Short mmCIF file of C-alpha atoms in Angstrom, two decimals:
data_model
loop_
_atom_site.label_atom_id
_atom_site.label_comp_id
_atom_site.label_asym_id
_atom_site.label_seq_id
_atom_site.Cartn_x
_atom_site.Cartn_y
_atom_site.Cartn_z
CA MET A 203 11.37 -43.58 -42.15
CA GLN A 204 10.02 -43.14 -38.62
CA LYS A 205 9.07 -39.54 -39.34
CA MET A 206 6.91 -40.63 -42.29
CA LEU A 207 4.90 -42.90 -40.00
CA LEU A 208 3.96 -40.08 -37.61
CA SER A 209 1.79 -36.99 -37.92
CA GLU A 210 3.09 -33.50 -38.51
CA LYS A 211 2.24 -32.61 -34.90
CA ALA A 212 4.35 -35.51 -33.62
CA THR A 213 7.35 -34.72 -35.79
CA SER A 214 7.31 -30.93 -35.97
CA ASN A 215 9.29 -28.59 -33.76
CA SER A 216 6.27 -26.42 -33.01
CA SER A 217 6.70 -24.86 -29.57
CA HIS A 218 5.33 -26.91 -26.69
CA GLY A 219 7.24 -24.83 -24.15
CA GLN A 220 9.02 -27.90 -22.82
CA ASP A 221 12.40 -26.34 -23.64
CA SER A 222 11.63 -23.36 -21.40
CA SER A 223 13.85 -22.89 -18.34
CA TYR A 224 10.63 -23.27 -16.33
CA PHE A 225 10.41 -26.93 -17.35
CA LEU A 226 14.17 -27.48 -17.54
CA GLY A 227 14.45 -26.57 -13.86
CA TRP A 228 11.92 -29.26 -13.05
CA GLN A 229 13.98 -31.81 -14.98
CA GLU A 230 17.09 -30.93 -13.00
CA TYR A 231 15.16 -31.23 -9.75
CA GLU A 232 13.84 -34.67 -10.70
CA LYS A 233 17.41 -35.86 -11.32
CA ASN A 234 18.53 -34.75 -7.87
CA PRO A 235 15.59 -34.07 -5.50
CA TYR A 236 16.26 -32.76 -2.01
CA HIS A 237 15.47 -34.96 0.99
CA ASP A 238 16.36 -33.89 4.51
CA VAL A 239 17.76 -37.35 5.34
CA HIS A 240 18.46 -39.26 2.13
CA ASN A 241 19.70 -36.38 -0.05
CA PRO A 242 20.30 -33.21 2.01
CA THR A 243 22.43 -31.60 -0.74
CA GLY A 244 19.82 -32.15 -3.47
CA ILE A 245 17.84 -29.49 -5.31
CA ILE A 246 14.91 -27.97 -3.41
CA GLN A 247 11.81 -27.58 -5.57
CA MET A 248 10.72 -23.94 -5.42
CA GLY A 249 9.39 -23.84 -8.98
CA LEU A 250 6.13 -25.64 -8.21
CA ALA A 251 3.02 -23.59 -7.35
CA GLU A 252 1.41 -26.33 -5.30
CA ASN A 253 -0.48 -25.87 -2.04
CA GLN A 254 0.64 -28.47 0.49
CA LEU A 255 -0.08 -26.36 3.57
CA SER A 256 -3.56 -27.59 4.49
CA PHE A 257 -3.73 -31.29 3.70
CA ASP A 258 -4.24 -32.00 7.39
CA ILE A 259 -7.59 -30.18 7.37
CA ILE A 260 -8.91 -32.34 4.54
CA GLU A 261 -7.42 -35.49 6.05
CA SER A 262 -9.06 -34.66 9.38
CA TRP A 263 -12.45 -34.31 7.67
CA ILE A 264 -11.98 -37.68 5.96
CA ALA A 265 -11.00 -39.34 9.24
CA THR A 266 -14.16 -38.10 10.96
CA ASN A 267 -16.47 -38.73 7.98
CA VAL A 268 -15.46 -42.21 6.95
CA ASP A 269 -19.02 -43.14 5.95
CA SER A 270 -19.24 -40.14 3.63
CA THR A 271 -16.17 -41.18 1.69
CA GLY A 272 -17.66 -44.56 0.82
CA PHE A 273 -19.74 -44.99 -2.30
CA HIS A 274 -23.11 -45.06 -0.55
CA HIS A 275 -26.38 -43.17 -0.60
CA LYS A 276 -27.59 -41.66 2.67
CA ASN A 277 -29.82 -44.69 3.08
CA GLY A 278 -26.75 -46.93 2.97
CA LYS A 279 -27.42 -48.33 -0.50
CA SER A 280 -24.26 -48.82 -2.57
CA MET A 281 -23.48 -46.23 -5.28
CA PHE A 282 -20.66 -48.31 -6.76
CA ARG A 283 -22.53 -49.61 -9.80
CA GLU A 284 -24.02 -46.18 -10.56
CA LEU A 285 -20.61 -44.48 -10.40
CA ALA A 286 -18.72 -47.22 -12.22
CA LEU A 287 -21.00 -47.27 -15.27
CA PHE A 288 -21.12 -44.67 -18.04
CA GLN A 289 -21.71 -41.04 -17.15
CA ASP A 290 -22.40 -38.36 -19.72
CA TYR A 291 -20.21 -35.31 -19.95
CA HIS A 292 -22.56 -32.91 -18.18
CA GLY A 293 -21.23 -33.94 -14.75
CA LEU A 294 -23.01 -34.93 -11.55
CA PRO A 295 -25.61 -32.27 -10.61
CA ALA A 296 -24.83 -32.57 -6.89
CA PHE A 297 -21.16 -31.83 -7.52
CA LYS A 298 -21.78 -28.89 -9.84
CA ASN A 299 -24.18 -27.38 -7.30
CA VAL A 300 -21.69 -27.46 -4.40
CA LEU A 301 -18.89 -26.33 -6.71
CA ALA A 302 -20.91 -23.24 -7.66
CA GLU A 303 -21.55 -22.55 -3.97
CA PHE A 304 -17.85 -22.99 -3.15
CA MET A 305 -16.86 -20.49 -5.86
CA ALA A 306 -19.27 -17.96 -4.37
CA GLU A 307 -18.01 -18.58 -0.84
CA ILE A 308 -14.40 -18.00 -1.86
CA ARG A 309 -15.46 -14.64 -3.32
CA GLY A 310 -17.21 -13.62 -0.10
CA ASN A 311 -20.66 -14.54 -1.43
CA LYS A 312 -20.75 -11.24 -3.30
CA LEU A 313 -22.24 -12.95 -6.32
CA ARG A 314 -24.01 -16.15 -7.22
CA PHE A 315 -22.84 -18.79 -9.67
CA GLU A 316 -25.29 -21.03 -11.51
CA ALA A 317 -24.49 -24.73 -11.79
CA ASN A 318 -25.95 -24.98 -15.29
CA LYS A 319 -23.34 -22.51 -16.55
CA ILE A 320 -20.45 -24.74 -15.44
CA VAL A 321 -18.55 -27.06 -17.79
CA LEU A 322 -16.31 -29.53 -15.95
CA THR A 323 -12.82 -30.16 -17.33
CA ALA A 324 -9.77 -32.17 -16.33
CA GLY A 325 -8.06 -29.24 -14.62
CA SER A 326 -7.61 -25.61 -15.66
CA THR A 327 -5.12 -26.64 -18.36
CA SER A 328 -7.94 -28.38 -20.19
CA ALA A 329 -10.33 -25.51 -19.48
CA ASN A 330 -8.03 -22.90 -21.00
CA GLU A 331 -7.29 -24.99 -24.07
CA THR A 332 -10.98 -25.76 -24.58
CA LEU A 333 -11.77 -22.05 -24.49
CA MET A 334 -9.11 -21.38 -27.12
CA PHE A 335 -10.66 -24.03 -29.37
CA CYS A 336 -14.09 -22.47 -28.86
CA LEU A 337 -13.13 -18.81 -29.23
CA ALA A 338 -10.41 -18.65 -31.88
CA GLU A 339 -9.16 -20.17 -35.10
CA PRO A 340 -5.54 -21.22 -35.74
CA GLY A 341 -3.49 -18.10 -36.49
CA GLN A 342 -5.77 -15.79 -34.51
CA ALA A 343 -4.53 -14.21 -31.29
CA PHE A 344 -5.14 -13.66 -27.59
CA LEU A 345 -3.48 -10.82 -25.70
CA VAL A 346 -1.90 -11.87 -22.37
CA PRO A 347 -0.34 -9.51 -19.78
CA THR A 348 3.28 -10.21 -18.86
CA PRO A 349 4.74 -11.71 -16.84
CA TYR A 350 2.51 -14.75 -17.29
CA TYR A 351 2.46 -18.44 -16.32
CA PRO A 352 4.96 -20.26 -18.59
CA GLY A 353 2.53 -23.14 -19.16
CA PHE A 354 0.30 -20.85 -21.24
CA ASP A 355 2.72 -21.24 -24.15
CA ARG A 356 1.71 -24.90 -24.13
CA ASP A 357 -1.90 -24.70 -22.92
CA LEU A 358 -3.12 -21.94 -25.23
CA LYS A 359 -1.02 -22.49 -28.34
CA TRP A 360 0.37 -25.94 -28.92
CA ARG A 361 -2.66 -27.87 -30.17
CA THR A 362 -4.97 -24.95 -30.99
CA GLY A 363 -2.62 -22.95 -33.21
CA VAL A 364 -3.70 -19.77 -31.41
CA GLU A 365 -1.03 -17.07 -31.06
CA ILE A 366 -0.17 -15.16 -27.87
CA VAL A 367 0.63 -11.46 -28.17
CA PRO A 368 2.11 -10.14 -24.90
CA ILE A 369 0.79 -7.08 -23.09
CA HIS A 370 4.03 -5.75 -21.64
CA CYS A 371 3.73 -4.54 -18.05
CA SER A 372 6.51 -2.77 -16.16
CA SER A 373 7.98 -2.90 -12.65
CA SER A 374 7.84 0.91 -12.54
CA ASP A 375 4.14 0.65 -11.67
CA GLY A 376 4.14 -2.79 -10.05
CA PHE A 377 3.45 -4.64 -13.31
CA ARG A 378 -0.08 -3.24 -13.37
CA LEU A 379 -2.24 -3.43 -16.49
CA THR A 380 -2.59 -0.05 -18.21
CA GLU A 381 -4.74 1.30 -21.03
CA SER A 382 -1.66 2.19 -23.06
CA ALA A 383 -0.20 -1.32 -22.70
CA LEU A 384 -3.49 -2.83 -23.91
CA GLU A 385 -3.57 -0.56 -26.95
CA GLU A 386 0.10 -1.15 -27.79
CA SER A 387 -0.40 -4.92 -27.67
CA TYR A 388 -3.48 -4.68 -29.89
CA GLN A 389 -1.58 -2.55 -32.40
CA GLN A 390 1.30 -5.03 -32.39
CA ALA A 391 -1.14 -7.81 -33.27
CA GLN A 392 -2.53 -5.68 -36.10
CA GLU A 393 0.97 -5.11 -37.47
CA LEU A 394 1.54 -8.88 -37.37
CA LYS A 395 -1.71 -9.35 -39.34
CA LEU A 396 -3.23 -11.26 -36.42
CA ARG A 397 -6.92 -10.99 -35.64
CA VAL A 398 -7.33 -10.49 -31.88
CA LYS A 399 -10.11 -12.62 -30.42
CA GLY A 400 -9.65 -11.80 -26.75
CA VAL A 401 -7.56 -11.06 -23.67
CA LEU A 402 -6.62 -13.71 -21.12
CA ILE A 403 -5.74 -12.64 -17.58
CA THR A 404 -4.83 -14.49 -14.40
CA ASN A 405 -6.44 -12.93 -11.35
CA PRO A 406 -4.80 -13.32 -8.87
CA SER A 407 -1.69 -13.18 -10.99
CA ASN A 408 0.68 -16.05 -11.52
CA PRO A 409 3.62 -15.25 -11.12
CA LEU A 410 3.14 -11.87 -9.39
CA GLY A 411 0.90 -12.95 -6.50
CA THR A 412 -1.17 -9.77 -6.86
CA THR A 413 -4.88 -9.19 -7.40
CA MET A 414 -6.16 -6.92 -10.15
CA THR A 415 -7.70 -3.65 -9.06
CA LYS A 416 -11.16 -2.54 -10.13
CA LYS A 417 -9.45 0.15 -12.18
CA GLU A 418 -7.52 -2.46 -14.16
CA LEU A 419 -10.59 -4.65 -14.61
CA ASN A 420 -12.57 -1.66 -15.85
CA TYR A 421 -9.82 -0.87 -18.37
CA LEU A 422 -10.12 -4.43 -19.58
CA ILE A 423 -13.92 -4.46 -19.78
CA ASN A 424 -14.00 -1.12 -21.63
CA PHE A 425 -11.28 -2.37 -24.00
CA SER A 426 -13.24 -5.55 -24.69
CA ILE A 427 -16.41 -3.60 -25.39
CA ALA A 428 -14.59 -1.22 -27.74
CA LYS A 429 -12.81 -3.99 -29.67
CA ARG A 430 -15.70 -6.50 -29.47
CA ILE A 431 -13.43 -9.24 -28.15
CA HIS A 432 -13.61 -11.88 -25.40
CA ILE A 433 -12.16 -11.89 -21.89
CA VAL A 434 -10.94 -15.11 -20.27
CA SER A 435 -10.27 -14.68 -16.55
CA ASP A 436 -8.23 -17.52 -15.05
CA GLU A 437 -9.13 -17.35 -11.35
CA ILE A 438 -7.60 -20.57 -10.01
CA PHE A 439 -5.79 -18.71 -7.20
CA SER A 440 -8.89 -16.80 -6.01
CA GLY A 441 -9.02 -18.71 -2.72
CA THR A 442 -5.41 -17.85 -1.85
CA VAL A 443 -6.00 -14.10 -1.30
CA PHE A 444 -4.67 -13.61 2.22
CA ASP A 445 -4.32 -9.85 2.54
CA SER A 446 -5.78 -6.54 1.37
CA PRO A 447 -6.82 -5.29 -1.08
CA GLN A 448 -9.84 -7.54 -1.27
CA TYR A 449 -10.26 -9.78 -4.26
CA THR A 450 -12.55 -8.70 -7.09
CA SER A 451 -13.63 -11.24 -9.67
CA ILE A 452 -14.41 -9.86 -13.10
CA ALA A 453 -17.87 -11.43 -12.70
CA GLU A 454 -18.47 -9.23 -9.68
CA LEU A 455 -17.62 -6.09 -11.63
CA VAL A 456 -19.91 -7.12 -14.49
CA VAL A 457 -22.80 -7.31 -12.03
CA GLU A 458 -21.76 -4.07 -10.32
CA ARG A 459 -21.76 -2.24 -13.66
CA LYS A 460 -25.12 -3.81 -14.58
CA LEU A 461 -23.64 -5.36 -17.72
CA ASN A 462 -26.38 -7.97 -17.70
CA GLN A 463 -28.09 -10.09 -20.32
CA MET A 464 -29.05 -7.04 -22.36
CA THR A 465 -25.41 -6.25 -23.19
CA ASP A 466 -23.13 -8.03 -25.64
CA ILE A 467 -20.20 -8.20 -23.20
CA TRP A 468 -22.29 -10.49 -20.96
CA ASN A 469 -21.66 -13.34 -23.41
CA ARG A 470 -17.98 -12.58 -23.95
CA ILE A 471 -16.63 -12.98 -20.40
CA HIS A 472 -15.56 -16.47 -19.37
CA ILE A 473 -14.04 -17.67 -16.09
CA VAL A 474 -11.65 -20.57 -15.54
CA TYR A 475 -11.43 -22.16 -12.10
CA SER A 476 -9.93 -25.28 -10.53
CA LEU A 477 -9.57 -27.04 -7.18
CA SER A 478 -5.84 -27.58 -7.82
CA LYS A 479 -4.60 -24.51 -5.94
CA ASP A 480 -7.24 -23.51 -3.39
CA LEU A 481 -7.84 -27.06 -2.15
CA GLY A 482 -4.38 -28.33 -3.12
CA LEU A 483 -5.80 -31.16 -5.25
CA PRO A 484 -4.01 -31.01 -8.63
CA GLY A 485 -3.96 -34.80 -8.84
CA PHE A 486 -7.76 -34.91 -8.81
CA ARG A 487 -7.85 -32.96 -12.11
CA VAL A 488 -10.92 -30.84 -11.39
CA GLY A 489 -11.30 -27.68 -13.43
CA LEU A 490 -14.17 -25.76 -14.96
CA ILE A 491 -15.32 -23.13 -17.40
CA TYR A 492 -18.02 -20.68 -16.28
CA SER A 493 -19.78 -18.62 -18.93
CA ASN A 494 -23.09 -16.96 -19.79
CA ASN A 495 -22.61 -17.83 -23.47
CA GLU A 496 -24.99 -20.71 -24.25
CA LYS A 497 -23.34 -21.61 -27.58
CA LEU A 498 -19.91 -21.71 -25.97
CA LEU A 499 -21.23 -23.84 -23.10
CA SER A 500 -22.74 -26.28 -25.57
CA ALA A 501 -19.52 -26.61 -27.59
CA ALA A 502 -17.29 -26.78 -24.49
CA THR A 503 -19.51 -29.47 -22.94
CA LYS A 504 -19.12 -31.62 -26.06
CA MET A 505 -15.36 -31.05 -26.06
CA SER A 506 -15.13 -31.94 -22.38
CA SER A 507 -15.67 -35.59 -23.30
CA PHE A 508 -11.95 -35.65 -24.18
CA GLY A 509 -11.00 -34.81 -20.59
CA LEU A 510 -13.70 -35.79 -18.12
CA VAL A 511 -13.59 -35.64 -14.33
CA SER A 512 -14.29 -39.15 -13.04
CA SER A 513 -17.65 -39.84 -11.43
CA GLN A 514 -15.88 -41.18 -8.34
CA THR A 515 -13.94 -37.93 -7.93
CA GLN A 516 -17.08 -35.83 -8.34
CA PHE A 517 -19.03 -37.93 -5.83
CA PHE A 518 -16.25 -37.83 -3.24
CA LEU A 519 -15.63 -34.08 -3.50
CA SER A 520 -19.34 -33.28 -3.49
CA LYS A 521 -19.49 -34.77 0.03
CA ILE A 522 -16.60 -32.61 1.24
CA LEU A 523 -17.75 -29.34 -0.35
CA ALA A 524 -21.31 -29.83 0.88
CA ASP A 525 -20.03 -29.49 4.46
CA LYS A 526 -20.23 -25.69 4.88
CA LYS A 527 -18.62 -25.75 8.31
CA PHE A 528 -15.62 -27.49 6.75
CA THR A 529 -15.37 -25.12 3.76
CA ARG A 530 -15.55 -21.99 5.94
CA ASN A 531 -12.87 -23.29 8.29
CA TYR A 532 -10.68 -24.50 5.44
CA ILE A 533 -10.77 -21.20 3.52
CA ARG A 534 -10.00 -19.16 6.65
CA THR A 535 -7.20 -21.40 7.95
CA ASN A 536 -5.62 -21.98 4.55
CA LYS A 537 -5.34 -18.24 3.88
CA LYS A 538 -3.72 -17.69 7.28
CA ARG A 539 -1.15 -20.42 6.62
CA ILE A 540 -0.35 -19.07 3.16
CA ARG A 541 0.23 -15.59 4.59
CA GLU A 542 2.51 -16.90 7.35
CA ARG A 543 4.59 -19.03 4.98
CA LYS A 544 4.86 -16.17 2.50
CA GLU A 545 6.15 -13.86 5.22
CA MET A 546 8.79 -16.44 6.15
CA LEU A 547 10.10 -16.37 2.57
CA VAL A 548 9.89 -12.59 2.19
CA CYS A 549 11.72 -12.03 5.48
CA GLY A 550 14.36 -14.62 4.64
CA LEU A 551 15.07 -13.06 1.25
CA LEU A 552 15.02 -9.52 2.58
CA ASN A 553 17.58 -10.52 5.19
CA VAL A 554 20.09 -11.10 2.38
CA GLY A 555 19.10 -8.00 0.43
CA ILE A 556 16.54 -9.52 -1.97
CA LYS A 557 13.23 -7.67 -2.14
CA CYS A 558 9.94 -9.07 -3.38
CA LEU A 559 7.07 -7.37 -5.15
CA GLU A 560 4.37 -6.54 -2.61
CA SER A 561 1.74 -9.24 -2.95
CA ASN A 562 -1.50 -10.38 -1.34
CA ALA A 563 -2.24 -13.75 -2.97
CA GLY A 564 -0.82 -16.84 -4.62
CA LEU A 565 1.66 -19.53 -3.60
CA PHE A 566 4.82 -17.68 -4.68
CA CYS A 567 6.72 -14.41 -4.51
CA TRP A 568 8.08 -12.33 -7.38
CA ALA A 569 11.66 -11.73 -6.25
CA ASP A 570 13.83 -8.88 -7.52
CA MET A 571 17.39 -10.17 -8.07
CA ARG A 572 18.43 -7.56 -10.63
CA HIS A 573 21.27 -6.41 -8.38
CA LEU A 574 22.75 -9.93 -8.50
CA LEU A 575 23.06 -10.03 -12.28
CA GLY A 576 26.55 -10.13 -13.74
CA GLU A 577 25.19 -8.10 -16.64
CA ASN A 578 21.80 -6.48 -17.15
CA SER A 579 20.55 -8.82 -19.86
CA PHE A 580 18.60 -12.02 -20.26
CA GLU A 581 21.92 -13.78 -20.78
CA GLY A 582 22.90 -12.45 -17.37
CA GLU A 583 19.61 -13.70 -15.94
CA MET A 584 20.16 -17.19 -17.34
CA ALA A 585 23.70 -17.27 -15.96
CA LEU A 586 22.38 -16.36 -12.50
CA TRP A 587 19.56 -18.91 -12.79
CA LYS A 588 21.99 -21.72 -13.64
CA LYS A 589 24.11 -20.86 -10.60
CA ILE A 590 21.04 -20.91 -8.37
CA VAL A 591 19.94 -24.29 -9.73
CA TYR A 592 23.31 -26.06 -9.95
CA GLU A 593 25.40 -24.35 -7.26
CA VAL A 594 22.81 -23.21 -4.71
CA GLY A 595 20.51 -26.18 -5.32
CA LEU A 596 17.21 -24.30 -5.66
CA ASN A 597 14.83 -24.63 -8.59
CA ILE A 598 13.18 -21.25 -9.09
CA SER A 599 11.69 -19.83 -12.28
CA PRO A 600 13.48 -17.01 -14.12
CA GLY A 601 11.37 -14.08 -15.29
CA SER A 602 12.26 -14.72 -18.92
CA SER A 603 10.33 -18.01 -18.76
CA CYS A 604 7.32 -15.87 -17.77
CA HIS A 605 8.02 -13.44 -20.65
CA CYS A 606 8.94 -10.63 -18.26
CA VAL A 607 10.49 -7.77 -20.22
CA GLU A 608 12.98 -6.92 -17.45
CA PRO A 609 15.82 -9.37 -16.67
CA GLY A 610 16.50 -10.26 -13.05
CA TRP A 611 13.05 -11.16 -11.68
CA PHE A 612 12.35 -14.69 -10.41
CA ARG A 613 9.28 -16.57 -9.21
CA VAL A 614 9.94 -18.37 -5.91
CA CYS A 615 7.29 -20.81 -4.63
CA PHE A 616 6.82 -21.40 -0.90
CA ALA A 617 3.67 -23.48 -0.31
CA ASN A 618 5.01 -26.82 -1.60
CA VAL A 619 8.01 -27.00 0.76
CA SER A 620 8.18 -27.67 4.49
CA LYS A 621 9.32 -25.03 6.97
CA GLU A 622 12.54 -26.99 7.40
CA ALA A 623 13.22 -27.07 3.64
CA LEU A 624 12.43 -23.36 3.41
CA SER A 625 14.95 -22.68 6.19
CA VAL A 626 17.57 -24.73 4.34
CA SER A 627 16.87 -22.82 1.13
CA MET A 628 17.32 -19.46 2.90
CA ASN A 629 20.63 -20.60 4.36
CA ARG A 630 21.78 -21.63 0.89
CA ILE A 631 20.79 -18.28 -0.61
CA LYS A 632 22.58 -16.51 2.21
CA ALA A 633 25.79 -18.47 1.59
CA PHE A 634 25.53 -17.66 -2.12
CA VAL A 635 24.75 -13.95 -1.85
CA GLU A 636 27.27 -12.94 0.84
CA PRO A 637 30.44 -13.54 -1.23
CA MET A 638 28.87 -11.62 -4.12
CA GLY A 639 28.29 -8.69 -1.78
CA ARG A 640 31.87 -8.81 -0.57
CA ARG A 641 33.23 -8.71 -4.11
CA ALA A 642 30.90 -5.86 -5.05
CA ASN A 643 31.96 -3.77 -2.04
CA GLY A 644 35.65 -4.34 -2.70
CA LEU A 645 36.44 -4.61 1.02
CA ASN A 646 38.98 -6.93 2.56
CA GLN A 647 37.59 -10.06 4.16
CA GLY A 648 38.01 -8.96 7.76
CA GLU A 649 36.22 -5.67 7.17
CA VAL A 650 33.39 -7.36 5.33
CA VAL A 651 32.81 -10.02 7.98
CA SER A 652 32.73 -7.41 10.73
CA ASN A 653 30.52 -4.99 8.81
CA TRP A 654 28.20 -7.73 7.56
CA ARG A 655 27.73 -9.20 11.03
CA MET A 656 26.67 -5.85 12.45
CA ARG A 657 24.28 -5.15 9.56
CA SER A 658 22.97 -8.68 9.50
CA LEU A 659 22.36 -8.83 13.24
CA SER A 660 20.41 -5.58 13.35
CA LYS A 661 18.49 -6.44 10.18
CA TRP A 662 17.74 -9.95 11.42
CA VAL A 663 16.34 -8.61 14.71
CA LEU A 664 14.16 -6.12 12.83
CA GLN A 665 12.93 -8.71 10.36
CA LEU A 666 12.27 -11.29 13.05
CA SER A 667 10.09 -8.90 15.01
CA PHE A 668 8.31 -7.91 11.79
CA CYS A 669 7.62 -11.54 10.90
CA ASP A 670 6.32 -12.25 14.41
CA ARG A 671 3.90 -9.35 14.14
CA GLU A 672 2.71 -10.48 10.71
CA ALA A 673 2.14 -14.04 11.92
CA ASP A 674 0.02 -12.79 14.81
CA ARG A 675 -2.32 -10.65 12.73
#
C-alpha cells in the first residue's frame, strides 16, 4: 500500500550508489568514530576528501576583519534587508567577479575567466548534475576515465537517467588517458546502443591525485572534435596542485590552440569548480559551471533555482576573496601544507611496504595494496577492505568503489585528519601488515623479529631523512 502512494523514483531500486563500499565505510565510521580521548579505538575517517589543513588562515582573516564579516556597506549602512529579501538566480555580481578572479589566480593567471559565463550552484554535485540535464537525455551516455570518484554514480546518473561508460585506464602507464582507451570506450557505448554525448574528466584526478598532461588533454580535445561531443572538466581540486608538473586547465589549452569563438569545440567545453576543496568550505555549498555556450548558460541558470547559493554566503565570501593579499597567501600556504601532509602519509605507508602512485595534487593518495590481497580478485579486495575497516579501524576507499579495473588499489585521504590521528593510523597499519609479512616469509618468529627490526630501522632512517628534505623544499 505504501509503495502505491510513492513515485517510481522513491520506490525503485535504481542505483543511487549508496550501497557502494565507499558509502558503507562512512556508515561504519559514523557508528564508531575515532576520538583521541573519548574513543581512541574507534574508526579513523580516511575516506573523506576534505581539506581541514588551513582553517586557521581563514579564521585569522575573519578575526582581523570583523567589520567585513558583518552585513554592511562600506559606508556602514546595513545590508541585512537587501540580503534577506528575494534574490534572483543570477547571483551577486560582486561575488561572481571575485570568484572569476580567484579561479584565474589558482591557475597562475594564465587565462581570464568572465563573470557572466559563471552559473552558481549548490556545490559541484549540483553543477555536474545540472550539466547532465542540459547536455544529455535519459539513456544517453558520458564516458568517464577510471578510476573515478564514486559519487559520480549518484551525481551523474540517479536523477538524470544518463549512463556512464567507463574509459578503462591501467596502472602499467600510471592510469593515464590514452587514445586507444577513448576509442574502446566509445565503441563499447556503440555496442550497447548508447549515444555518447560527452566525456567527463576530473583534473586533478580524484582518486589518483594526478594532473592531466597536455598530451592527454590534446587527445581528449581531438577526440571531442572528431566525435562532435562535449567535454566536462571537473576542476574542483585545481588549487591543491602542490608539485610539478604544473597544472593545465583544459581552458588554457583551448586558448593555446586558438580554438576560439570561430570553432565548434569552443561551445562544447564546460568547467565545473567549487570552493569545497581548495578553500575547505564544503558546508558553504558553493559550486559553479563555466561555459562559453550561451544556450547552456541560460538553461543552467534557470535550473540553478533548485539549488541556489544563499545571498549571505555570497556576500561574506566576496569580502574574503576580494582581499588579494589573503588569497595569494592562502593558496601558497595551503599547497605547502598539503604537500607536507601527503609526504607524511606516503612515508608512513612506504615504511610498511605499501607504495603509492606518484602524485602532485589532491587530498588523498592512491595506495597499492595488491601484495596484501589473499587472492587477486575483487572478492579478495573486499575481504582486505573489511579487515582494514573492522580490524584495523581505518575507513579507506577500495578501488572497486572507484571502478578501478585492477583489484588491490585504495584511496587514502590525509587532509581531514590531524597529525596525531595520522600517526595513530600508521601505527595501526604497521601492526596489521607485519604479521602478514611474517606468514608470507614463512620464517620463525625470532628470525622475523630480528630481520624486520634491522630492515625497519634502516628503512625508517632513510624515509625520515627523505620526509625532512621534502618538508623543507
